[in-house]
Structure formats: C-alpha cells, structure tokens
Tab-separated table of C-alpha atoms in Angstrom:
chain	number	residue	atom	x	y	z
A	1	MET	CA	-88.318	177.557	23.773
A	2	ASN	CA	-88.852	176.565	27.347
A	3	CYS	CA	-85.822	174.579	28.418
A	4	PHE	CA	-87.724	173.069	31.364
A	5	SER	CA	-90.066	171.233	28.975
A	6	GLN	CA	-87.246	169.283	27.342
A	7	ARG	CA	-86.400	165.777	28.392
A	8	LEU	CA	-82.933	165.226	29.753
A	9	TRP	CA	-81.140	162.126	28.541
A	10	ARG	CA	-78.827	160.273	30.873
A	11	THR	CA	-75.489	159.574	29.215
A	12	SER	CA	-73.694	157.824	32.069
A	13	PRO	CA	-74.654	155.221	34.693
A	14	ILE	CA	-76.715	156.357	37.630
A	15	GLN	CA	-74.576	156.886	40.699
A	16	GLY	CA	-74.509	153.764	42.766
A	17	SER	CA	-75.556	151.448	39.932
A	18	SER	CA	-73.789	149.893	36.996
A	19	SER	CA	-74.801	150.418	33.403
A	20	LYS	CA	-74.046	146.788	32.639
A	21	ASN	CA	-76.306	145.553	35.428
A	22	GLU	CA	-79.203	147.540	33.988
A	23	LEU	CA	-78.946	145.842	30.578
A	24	VAL	CA	-79.847	142.293	29.752
A	25	SER	CA	-76.808	140.050	29.326
A	26	SER	CA	-77.605	138.024	26.243
A	27	LYS	CA	-75.988	137.893	22.811
A	28	PRO	CA	-72.396	138.432	21.696
A	29	ALA	CA	-71.453	141.255	19.395
A	30	ARG	CA	-71.820	140.760	15.665
A	31	MET	CA	-68.537	140.704	13.767
A	32	ASN	CA	-69.810	141.523	10.240
A	33	GLY	CA	-72.683	140.952	7.818
A	34	TRP	CA	-72.106	137.195	7.697
A	35	SER	CA	-72.869	136.774	11.397
A	36	TRP	CA	-75.954	134.735	12.132
A	37	PRO	CA	-78.893	135.290	11.818
A	38	PRO	CA	-79.234	136.858	8.356
A	39	GLN	CA	-81.651	139.706	7.714
A	40	ILE	CA	-84.629	139.146	5.420
A	41	PHE	CA	-83.569	142.190	3.365
A	42	GLN	CA	-80.117	140.695	2.962
A	43	VAL	CA	-81.591	137.487	1.555
A	44	ILE	CA	-83.911	139.425	-0.776
A	45	GLY	CA	-80.989	141.490	-2.049
A	46	TRP	CA	-78.886	138.438	-2.934
A	47	LEU	CA	-81.818	136.701	-4.620
A	48	MET	CA	-82.568	139.812	-6.682
A	49	PHE	CA	-78.916	140.112	-7.720
A	50	CYS	CA	-78.813	136.485	-8.879
A	51	TYR	CA	-82.127	136.768	-10.742
A	52	LEU	CA	-81.137	139.936	-12.631
A	53	ALA	CA	-77.722	138.512	-13.512
A	54	ILE	CA	-79.246	135.311	-14.940
A	55	VAL	CA	-81.957	137.139	-16.875
A	56	SER	CA	-79.619	139.755	-18.336
A	57	PHE	CA	-76.670	137.529	-19.329
A	58	GLY	CA	-78.676	134.400	-20.117
A	59	ILE	CA	-81.769	135.650	-21.933
A	60	TYR	CA	-81.917	139.245	-23.136
A	61	ILE	CA	-78.378	140.444	-23.846
A	62	PRO	CA	-77.761	137.476	-26.255
A	63	LEU	CA	-80.782	138.661	-28.286
A	64	LEU	CA	-79.151	142.010	-29.098
A	65	PRO	CA	-77.739	142.420	-32.618
A	66	LEU	CA	-74.031	142.726	-33.264
A	67	PRO	CA	-72.025	144.588	-32.024
A	68	TRP	CA	-74.387	145.812	-29.291
A	69	ASN	CA	-74.474	142.458	-27.567
A	70	TYR	CA	-70.714	142.587	-26.971
A	71	VAL	CA	-70.934	146.194	-25.752
A	72	LEU	CA	-73.651	145.316	-23.266
A	73	TYR	CA	-71.832	142.152	-22.221
A	74	SER	CA	-68.845	144.307	-21.322
A	75	LEU	CA	-70.638	147.189	-19.587
A	76	THR	CA	-73.109	145.053	-17.661
A	77	GLY	CA	-70.417	142.534	-16.796
A	78	ILE	CA	-68.179	145.248	-15.332
A	79	THR	CA	-70.946	146.820	-13.271
A	80	PHE	CA	-72.196	143.473	-11.929
A	81	THR	CA	-68.656	142.326	-11.102
A	82	VAL	CA	-67.776	145.595	-9.333
A	83	HIS	CA	-71.010	145.431	-7.369
A	84	PHE	CA	-70.410	141.830	-6.363
A	85	LEU	CA	-66.851	142.485	-5.122
A	86	THR	CA	-67.630	145.701	-3.268
A	87	HIS	CA	-70.764	144.166	-1.767
A	88	ILE	CA	-68.699	141.253	-0.448
A	89	ALA	CA	-66.097	143.668	0.941
A	90	ALA	CA	-68.685	145.882	2.651
A	91	VAL	CA	-70.308	142.861	4.285
A	92	THR	CA	-67.054	141.184	5.330
A	93	ILE	CA	-65.116	144.129	6.812
A	94	ASP	CA	-65.564	144.627	10.537
A	95	PRO	CA	-66.565	148.301	11.003
A	96	ALA	CA	-65.887	148.288	14.759
A	97	ASP	CA	-63.583	150.789	16.423
A	98	ALA	CA	-59.901	149.843	16.656
A	99	SER	CA	-60.040	149.481	20.456
A	100	VAL	CA	-63.042	147.173	20.174
A	101	ARG	CA	-61.379	145.036	17.500
A	102	ALA	CA	-58.239	144.767	19.633
A	103	LYS	CA	-60.155	143.620	22.706
A	104	GLN	CA	-63.248	141.881	21.376
A	105	SER	CA	-63.224	138.145	20.745
A	106	TYR	CA	-66.872	138.088	19.494
A	107	SER	CA	-67.475	134.883	21.408
A	108	ARG	CA	-68.389	135.922	24.939
A	109	PRO	CA	-71.871	137.343	25.597
A	110	MET	CA	-72.212	141.085	26.001
A	111	PRO	CA	-74.940	143.216	27.576
A	112	LEU	CA	-77.789	143.863	25.176
A	113	PHE	CA	-78.306	147.515	24.365
A	114	ASP	CA	-81.749	148.341	25.768
A	115	ARG	CA	-82.999	151.818	24.829
A	116	THR	CA	-85.857	151.660	27.343
A	117	LYS	CA	-83.397	151.660	30.236
A	118	GLN	CA	-80.545	153.792	28.949
A	119	GLN	CA	-80.391	156.163	25.989
A	120	HIS	CA	-76.620	156.530	25.624
A	121	VAL	CA	-73.813	154.237	26.683
A	122	ILE	CA	-70.840	156.440	25.727
A	123	GLN	CA	-69.729	159.138	28.146
A	124	ASP	CA	-66.433	161.031	28.014
A	125	LEU	CA	-65.223	158.851	25.113
A	126	HIS	CA	-65.743	155.698	27.166
A	127	CYS	CA	-68.236	152.971	26.231
A	128	TYR	CA	-69.747	151.313	29.288
A	129	LEU	CA	-70.833	148.252	27.298
A	130	CYS	CA	-67.659	147.556	25.335
A	131	ASP	CA	-65.626	148.903	28.295
A	132	VAL	CA	-63.100	150.632	26.039
A	133	LYS	CA	-61.994	154.150	25.177
A	134	VAL	CA	-63.395	155.210	21.815
A	135	GLY	CA	-62.988	158.083	19.360
A	136	PRO	CA	-65.170	161.185	19.113
A	137	LYS	CA	-67.124	159.907	16.060
A	138	VAL	CA	-67.919	156.485	17.479
A	139	LYS	CA	-71.440	155.239	18.176
A	140	HIS	CA	-72.503	152.045	19.868
A	141	CYS	CA	-74.840	150.160	17.530
A	142	GLY	CA	-77.659	148.426	19.359
A	143	VAL	CA	-78.097	145.803	16.607
A	144	CYS	CA	-74.445	144.836	16.235
A	145	ASN	CA	-73.897	145.468	19.964
A	146	LYS	CA	-70.509	147.110	19.494
A	147	CYS	CA	-68.925	150.525	18.951
A	148	VAL	CA	-68.573	151.438	15.271
A	149	GLU	CA	-65.874	153.784	14.025
A	150	ASP	CA	-67.240	156.839	12.119
A	151	PHE	CA	-70.740	155.413	12.350
A	152	ASP	CA	-73.028	156.230	9.399
A	153	HIS	CA	-75.962	153.809	9.685
A	154	HIS	CA	-76.881	150.167	10.203
A	155	CYS	CA	-77.726	148.681	6.792
A	156	LYS	CA	-80.299	145.880	6.756
A	157	TRP	CA	-79.415	145.003	3.165
A	158	LEU	CA	-75.822	144.308	4.218
A	159	ASN	CA	-76.779	143.008	7.673
A	160	THR	CA	-73.987	145.074	9.217
A	161	CYS	CA	-73.081	148.614	10.177
A	162	VAL	CA	-71.678	151.065	7.648
A	163	GLY	CA	-68.820	153.039	9.160
A	164	GLY	CA	-65.520	154.595	8.271
A	165	ARG	CA	-63.875	151.285	7.374
A	166	ASN	CA	-66.467	150.054	4.864
A	167	TYR	CA	-68.393	153.177	3.802
A	168	TRP	CA	-66.689	153.590	0.415
A	169	TYR	CA	-67.203	149.919	-0.404
A	170	PHE	CA	-70.869	150.438	0.390
A	171	PHE	CA	-71.046	153.571	-1.780
A	172	VAL	CA	-69.344	151.912	-4.782
A	173	ALA	CA	-71.639	148.891	-4.432
A	174	LEU	CA	-74.650	151.215	-4.403
A	175	SER	CA	-73.450	153.162	-7.450
A	176	SER	CA	-72.590	150.043	-9.479
A	177	ALA	CA	-75.931	148.445	-8.643
A	178	THR	CA	-77.768	151.560	-9.847
A	179	LEU	CA	-75.817	151.624	-13.108
A	180	GLY	CA	-76.251	147.880	-13.696
A	181	VAL	CA	-80.010	147.940	-13.191
A	182	LEU	CA	-80.284	150.988	-15.453
A	183	LEU	CA	-78.461	149.166	-18.259
A	184	LEU	CA	-80.737	146.146	-17.803
A	185	VAL	CA	-83.870	148.302	-18.082
A	186	VAL	CA	-82.549	149.782	-21.334
A	187	VAL	CA	-81.892	146.305	-22.753
A	188	LEU	CA	-85.337	145.036	-21.781
A	189	LEU	CA	-87.102	148.020	-23.322
A	190	PHE	CA	-85.104	147.674	-26.538
A	191	VAL	CA	-85.875	143.952	-26.851
A	192	SER	CA	-89.600	144.495	-26.152
A	193	ILE	CA	-89.898	147.269	-28.751
A	194	GLN	CA	-87.894	145.434	-31.408
A	195	HIS	CA	-89.968	142.287	-30.872
A	196	TYR	CA	-92.937	144.136	-32.385
A	197	LEU	CA	-91.144	146.343	-34.893
A	198	ASP	CA	-88.496	144.011	-36.318
A	199	PRO	CA	-88.232	140.609	-34.587
A	200	ASN	CA	-85.726	139.339	-37.158
A	201	SER	CA	-83.160	141.844	-35.814
A	202	LEU	CA	-83.190	139.877	-32.572
A	203	ARG	CA	-82.764	136.488	-34.226
A	204	THR	CA	-79.215	136.876	-35.486
A	205	ALA	CA	-77.760	133.849	-33.694
A	206	PRO	CA	-76.921	130.872	-35.973
A	207	GLN	CA	-79.122	128.561	-33.838
A	208	TYR	CA	-82.266	130.262	-35.250
A	209	GLY	CA	-81.553	128.940	-38.770
A	210	LEU	CA	-84.100	126.076	-38.838
A	211	LEU	CA	-86.597	127.457	-36.258
A	212	GLY	CA	-89.910	129.137	-36.980
A	213	ASN	CA	-90.709	132.732	-36.158
A	214	GLY	CA	-92.786	131.737	-33.104
A	215	THR	CA	-89.903	129.955	-31.370
A	216	TRP	CA	-87.240	131.765	-29.374
A	217	LEU	CA	-84.065	130.579	-27.689
A	218	VAL	CA	-82.740	131.513	-24.253
A	219	PHE	CA	-79.363	130.928	-22.602
A	220	LEU	CA	-77.534	131.405	-25.838
A	221	PRO	CA	-75.018	130.414	-27.031
A	222	LEU	CA	-73.978	127.674	-24.586
A	223	THR	CA	-77.227	125.870	-23.721
A	224	PRO	CA	-80.045	127.089	-25.984
A	225	ILE	CA	-83.512	126.374	-24.594
A	226	LYS	CA	-86.669	126.857	-26.661
A	227	THR	CA	-89.444	129.143	-25.449
A	228	SER	CA	-92.487	130.873	-26.896
A	229	SER	CA	-92.842	134.506	-27.871
A	230	SER	CA	-95.471	135.147	-25.195
A	231	GLY	CA	-93.279	133.585	-22.508
A	232	LEU	CA	-90.377	135.818	-23.509
A	233	LEU	CA	-92.533	138.953	-23.318
A	234	ILE	CA	-94.166	138.021	-19.998
A	235	LEU	CA	-90.765	137.413	-18.439
A	236	ALA	CA	-89.555	140.734	-19.857
A	237	PHE	CA	-92.540	142.563	-18.356
A	238	ILE	CA	-91.971	141.031	-14.888
A	239	THR	CA	-88.263	141.818	-15.057
A	240	VAL	CA	-88.921	145.405	-16.123
A	241	MET	CA	-91.287	145.950	-13.181
A	242	LEU	CA	-88.788	144.511	-10.705
A	243	SER	CA	-85.923	146.458	-12.267
A	244	ILE	CA	-87.797	149.760	-12.180
A	245	THR	CA	-88.707	149.184	-8.517
A	246	CYS	CA	-85.077	148.445	-7.672
A	247	LEU	CA	-83.944	151.430	-9.713
A	248	LEU	CA	-86.243	153.811	-7.855
A	249	LEU	CA	-85.009	152.575	-4.477
A	250	LEU	CA	-81.373	152.681	-5.521
A	251	CYS	CA	-81.645	156.155	-7.068
A	252	HIS	CA	-83.364	157.459	-3.959
A	253	LEU	CA	-80.636	156.056	-1.709
A	254	LEU	CA	-77.829	157.207	-4.013
A	255	GLY	CA	-79.295	160.699	-4.285
A	256	PHE	CA	-79.627	160.854	-0.508
A	257	HIS	CA	-75.929	160.054	-0.044
A	258	PHE	CA	-74.980	162.654	-2.638
A	259	TYR	CA	-76.999	165.105	-0.560
A	260	LEU	CA	-75.059	164.038	2.531
A	261	PHE	CA	-71.807	164.642	0.643
A	262	TYR	CA	-72.999	168.121	-0.249
A	263	LYS	CA	-73.904	168.877	3.377
A	264	GLY	CA	-70.766	167.235	4.747
A	265	ILE	CA	-72.672	165.111	7.259
A	266	SER	CA	-73.361	161.441	7.855
A	267	THR	CA	-76.654	159.582	7.884
A	268	PHE	CA	-76.569	159.499	11.676
A	269	ASP	CA	-76.064	163.280	11.832
A	270	TYR	CA	-79.007	163.746	9.468
A	271	VAL	CA	-81.231	161.559	11.650
A	272	LYS	CA	-80.263	163.537	14.746
A	273	MET	CA	-81.116	166.827	13.058
A	274	GLN	CA	-84.494	165.469	11.951
A	275	ARG	CA	-85.250	164.348	15.511
A	276	GLN	CA	-84.404	167.808	16.804
A	277	LYS	CA	-86.710	169.392	14.218
A	278	GLU	CA	-89.485	166.989	15.199
A	279	THR	CA	-89.013	167.896	18.851
A	280	ARG	CA	-89.270	171.596	18.066
A	281	ARG	CA	-92.341	170.957	15.910
A	282	ARG	CA	-94.078	169.140	18.772
A	283	ASP	CA	-93.292	172.028	21.088
A	284	ILE	CA	-95.227	174.467	18.875
A	285	GLU	CA	-98.236	172.248	18.142
A	286	PRO	CA	-101.698	173.723	18.888
A	287	GLY	CA	-101.967	171.607	22.026
A	288	ASN	CA	-98.891	173.238	23.480
A	289	ALA	CA	-98.402	176.921	24.041
A	290	ASN	CA	-96.356	178.583	21.371
A	291	PRO	CA	-93.084	179.355	23.131
A	292	VAL	CA	-92.013	182.020	20.641
A	293	LYS	CA	-95.233	184.009	20.793
A	294	ASN	CA	-95.558	183.575	24.548
A	295	ASN	CA	-92.013	184.797	25.081
A	296	LYS	CA	-92.746	187.882	22.966
A	297	LYS	CA	-95.896	188.605	24.969
A	298	VAL	CA	-94.058	188.167	28.253
A	299	ARG	CA	-91.306	190.502	27.100
A	300	GLN	CA	-93.886	193.047	25.989
A	301	LYS	CA	-95.601	192.898	29.351
A	302	GLN	CA	-92.319	193.196	31.164
A	303	GLU	CA	-91.120	196.053	28.978
A	304	SER	CA	-94.435	197.969	29.098
A	305	SER	CA	-93.793	200.289	31.994
A	306	ILE	CA	-95.634	203.316	33.326
A	307	ASP	CA	-93.995	206.442	32.035
A	308	CYS	CA	-94.734	209.085	34.586
A	309	GLU	CA	-93.512	212.645	34.020
A	310	PRO	CA	-94.407	214.578	37.169
A	311	ALA	CA	-92.493	217.704	36.141
A	312	LEU	CA	-94.720	220.541	37.311
A	313	SER	CA	-94.139	223.132	34.630
A	314	GLN	CA	-96.221	225.533	32.608
A	315	SER	CA	-95.730	223.672	29.322
A	316	SER	CA	-96.603	220.080	30.143
A	317	SER	CA	-96.953	217.629	32.954
A	318	SER	CA	-98.510	214.299	32.242
A	319	CYS	CA	-98.598	210.615	33.165
A	320	LYS	CA	-98.256	208.336	30.125
A	321	VAL	CA	-99.363	204.719	30.229
A	322	ASP	CA	-98.979	202.225	27.430
A	323	SER	CA	-102.361	202.088	25.717
A	324	ASN	CA	-101.884	198.467	24.653
A	325	GLU	CA	-101.313	197.071	28.104
A	326	ALA	CA	-103.273	197.370	31.401
A	327	LEU	CA	-101.693	198.898	34.503
A	328	SER	CA	-99.439	196.476	36.294
A	329	SER	CA	-100.869	197.357	39.739
A	330	ARG	CA	-103.418	199.601	41.388
A	331	LEU	CA	-100.691	201.300	43.374
A	332	SER	CA	-98.959	202.502	40.210
A	333	GLY	CA	-102.259	203.893	38.961
A	334	SER	CA	-102.777	205.817	42.161
A	335	ILE	CA	-99.330	207.397	41.875
A	336	CYS	CA	-100.069	208.656	38.376
A	337	THR	CA	-103.483	209.974	39.445
A	338	GLU	CA	-101.928	211.870	42.320
A	339	MET	CA	-99.362	213.449	40.029
A	340	GLU	CA	-102.143	214.637	37.720
A	341	ASN	CA	-103.912	216.234	40.664
A	342	PHE	CA	-100.673	217.974	41.659
A	343	LYS	CA	-100.663	219.508	38.205
A	344	LYS	CA	-104.278	220.666	38.502
A	345	SER	CA	-103.664	222.208	41.921
A	346	ALA	CA	-100.552	224.007	40.714
A	347	ALA	CA	-102.408	225.392	37.716
A	348	ARG	CA	-105.251	226.596	39.946
A	349	GLU	CA	-102.898	228.372	42.347
A	350	ASN	CA	-101.075	230.014	39.452
A	351	SER	CA	-104.381	231.531	38.313
A	352	PHE	CA	-104.789	233.523	41.601
A	353	HIS	CA	-104.158	237.311	41.485
A	354	TYR	CA	-102.158	238.950	44.226
A	355	GLY	CA	-102.404	242.639	45.107
A	356	THR	CA	-99.121	243.853	43.731
A	357	GLU	CA	-98.947	241.527	40.740
A	358	ASN	CA	-100.147	242.071	37.238
A	359	PRO	CA	-102.507	239.205	36.246
A	360	LYS	CA	-101.261	239.279	32.675
A	361	GLU	CA	-97.688	238.879	33.809
A	362	ASN	CA	-98.517	236.192	36.291
A	363	THR	CA	-96.192	233.171	35.950
A	364	PRO	CA	-96.579	229.750	37.493
A	365	ARG	CA	-94.739	229.374	40.735
A	366	GLU	CA	-92.924	226.234	41.595
A	367	MET	CA	-94.192	224.030	44.409
A	368	SER	CA	-91.769	223.239	47.135
A	369	LEU	CA	-91.541	219.874	48.837
A	370	SER	CA	-93.115	221.251	52.006
A	371	GLU	CA	-96.148	222.493	50.049
A	372	ILE	CA	-96.567	219.099	48.425
A	373	LYS	CA	-96.489	217.460	51.857
A	374	SER	CA	-99.067	219.840	53.319
A	375	TRP	CA	-101.368	219.730	50.296
A	376	LYS	CA	-104.768	218.035	50.786
A	377	PRO	CA	-107.426	217.416	48.153
A	378	ASP	CA	-110.879	218.941	48.374
A	379	ALA	CA	-114.119	217.007	48.431
A	380	ASP	CA	-114.589	217.044	44.644
A	381	GLU	CA	-111.116	215.646	44.038
A	382	GLU	CA	-111.530	212.956	46.705
A	383	ALA	CA	-114.627	211.706	44.932
A	384	GLN	CA	-112.543	211.085	41.813
A	385	TRP	CA	-109.986	208.862	43.594
A	386	PRO	CA	-111.632	205.496	44.299
A	387	SER	CA	-108.437	203.663	43.593
A	388	ILE	CA	-106.456	205.661	46.193
A	389	LYS	CA	-108.913	204.890	48.972
A	390	SER	CA	-108.473	201.175	48.400
A	391	VAL	CA	-104.780	201.438	49.149
A	392	ASP	CA	-103.799	201.443	52.809
A	393	ALA	CA	-100.713	203.609	52.483
A	394	VAL	CA	-100.806	206.240	49.735
A	395	PRO	CA	-97.302	207.227	48.639
A	396	GLY	CA	-96.526	210.886	48.733
A	397	VAL	CA	-93.682	211.294	46.280
A	398	GLN	CA	-92.093	208.948	43.791
A	399	ASP	CA	-88.415	208.311	44.296
A	400	PRO	CA	-86.397	210.194	41.626
A	401	LEU	CA	-84.580	206.987	40.710
A	402	GLY	CA	-87.896	205.254	40.061
A	403	SER	CA	-86.912	202.167	42.054
A	404	SER	CA	-88.997	202.844	45.179
A	405	VAL	CA	-91.804	205.027	46.484
A	406	MET	CA	-91.287	207.566	49.237
A	407	THR	CA	-93.944	208.315	51.803
A	408	PRO	CA	-94.149	211.500	53.855
A	409	ASP	CA	-92.756	209.617	56.854
A	410	ASP	CA	-89.654	208.613	54.913
A	411	SER	CA	-88.629	212.210	54.311
C-alpha cells in the first residue's frame, strides 16, 4: 500500500494556534443521561418499556391458568425490575474520567468538539478540550463533550456514553430486556393459540362467573375492565409485532457484545478496525491502481536483470535476458550483442589451421585483453549492430563486478 496516499490526521494543535480557539465555544459538558435535551430514542425506549409492562402484567399474564400465571408473574417481574434498576444506574452514573470528574463542574461552557476542524483532541495523554491528563483508554466524546474512561460507545437509547464505570449496568440492562421481551412473546403466543383451541382455560378468574363467552376482562384482579374478544386479539397482534421487533434489535445488540467479549475488544475498537478495512478497500477499488499488484510488477521489473555470461570458452558463452521483460536500456542490449560477437570471432579464429598444428587436435585459444581491445568487426557484422551505432560511446568491456562499464580509455 502506498503510504503517500494515506491522509495524515493531526492529533495536536497546530504550532502557533490553540486547539480551543479553533473550536466553537458553546455548550457545557453533559453529566449523564438525564442531562437536557433528551434523545428521541431515549423517549421511545421508556415509552416501550411502560407499554410492555402494562400489557404483560395488566392484560395477558392474568389470563394464564394456575399455576403458570404465578410463574410468569415472578419471572417477568424479576426481569423487568432488574432492567429498570440497571437502566437507571447506567443512565445516572457519570462515565467521565476521574480527572475530568474531579475538575469539571458541568456548568461552565466548554469548546464544542468539531470534527471538521480537528480529528483528535488527545495527544500524549492530555486532552486539549478538558485540559486534563487522561488514561490510555480514554476518548473524548463529541456528544457529551468530555473524556470518557474506557470508552465503549455513545448510546442514544441511554442518552449518555457507555464506559468503564457503567458498562456492566448497560450489559445487564440489555440482557434483562432481551429475556423479558422473550417471555412476553411466549405469553402472547400462548394466549392467542388457547383463545381458539380452549378459551375456557383462560377464563379461570372468579370474575368471569356471570359473564358470557364473548366478554373478556383486563387488568385483573384489581380493576377488571370489560373488553371484546376481537379487541383482545387485535391488541395481542400489535403487541406481538412490537415485541418481535424489539426482540430482534435486542438480540442483535446482545449478540454483538458477546462477539466483542470473544474478541476482547470494545465497540470503539471494532469501529476503528472497520474504518481501516474500508480505507484499504477504497485503495484497491477499480478507480485506483491496485497497490499489491503494482508493487509486485515493480519488484519484478526491478529484479529482472540482464544475465550476461561473457566467458569465452569452448563449451558455452551466451547472454541471457529475461524473456518476460524487455531490456531496461539500449546500452545494456549493445553490451550483450558485443559479447556475442566476441564469441563468434573467437570461434572463427579457433577454426584456423596453422602449419605445425594438427587440425583435429586444434583447441580454442583464449583471447587476451589486448586482442579484445584491438579487435574490429567486419562489414557484415557492422550491418547487424544498429543499436550500437545509436550509442555515442560503445563500452569495450564490462566491469567484472557488474556495477559499471569500462571503456578502452579507462584501461
């Protein structure tokens, strides 16, 4: 991956300017989930909790036959009570870092965290907005406008941050809510099925003694209110749809946090990893050059070198070039061509017969450096060297180390 294509984030104030002066001075920090204004999701959550509690304890659990109504009263009552208490605790506890809680009065205005002007406000364990020293797992929340200890995420349903001080209250509230809604769905399905199969099994309360089969009572046993059979079923259908929707959301969130437990990371760590994956995915999109493939091609081009073996011997003497890659320069090609011609000339001279020598016993003689210097090609060989003529200075001999080219003048 090309490191020059990555954006660099500034994590400390620009030299000569203050981080606080760059941010808009506006609202004070939020203390907890009860701080004004409330979130719309927070209001929806409380309304849903109240609705499900009234419907379950006031309408459908009293219709269950003995002893199942007492069992469901106990189980549902425990789960709803645990959820209510832990929800209150998670909303009320201030998740801020200890240094922020010791210094912050939550009354004076603080600079608003503006991501368009500065990405990070914590540098070297110092927050430039809260102006305090913080721990290594602290993050400054832009919504709450304060540093949160062991930051996990900002929860809109609680209207506060979830950190190290209130995470377990949040997790227990989430688990109890999931279990409570699951029990309610089971009760609603049982009542709906029994209403068609055996409605008399649901009319075990003594208040049904003088009533007809088409009349049902809700809010038993304290304040019985008459209703119709169709009204009871329509309300059950609406409640089942809402409960299943809540159950899907809660199970998804609970399963996600179990996954985080398994990985040993927080929600914030997971979000950072996903952003890094998204950045890498954008880098390899079709619009951008593939850095992995391009790097391989560059390395192949760099590693593909001309393997010249100018050893003038009887067995072999050749110039090998990588067949998959073109020559890196015309000068290198001319060197290899000249070496091949040296071989041809040596072979031709070895074929001559001298007066006192036996042609059959003739062996190739080695060429000295002086002979190589004085050697000149004939007209036929010059015609085969168009690439050498285009070069101003033709090298004579390649340096044995392969790092430079020697000319006749250099020797």
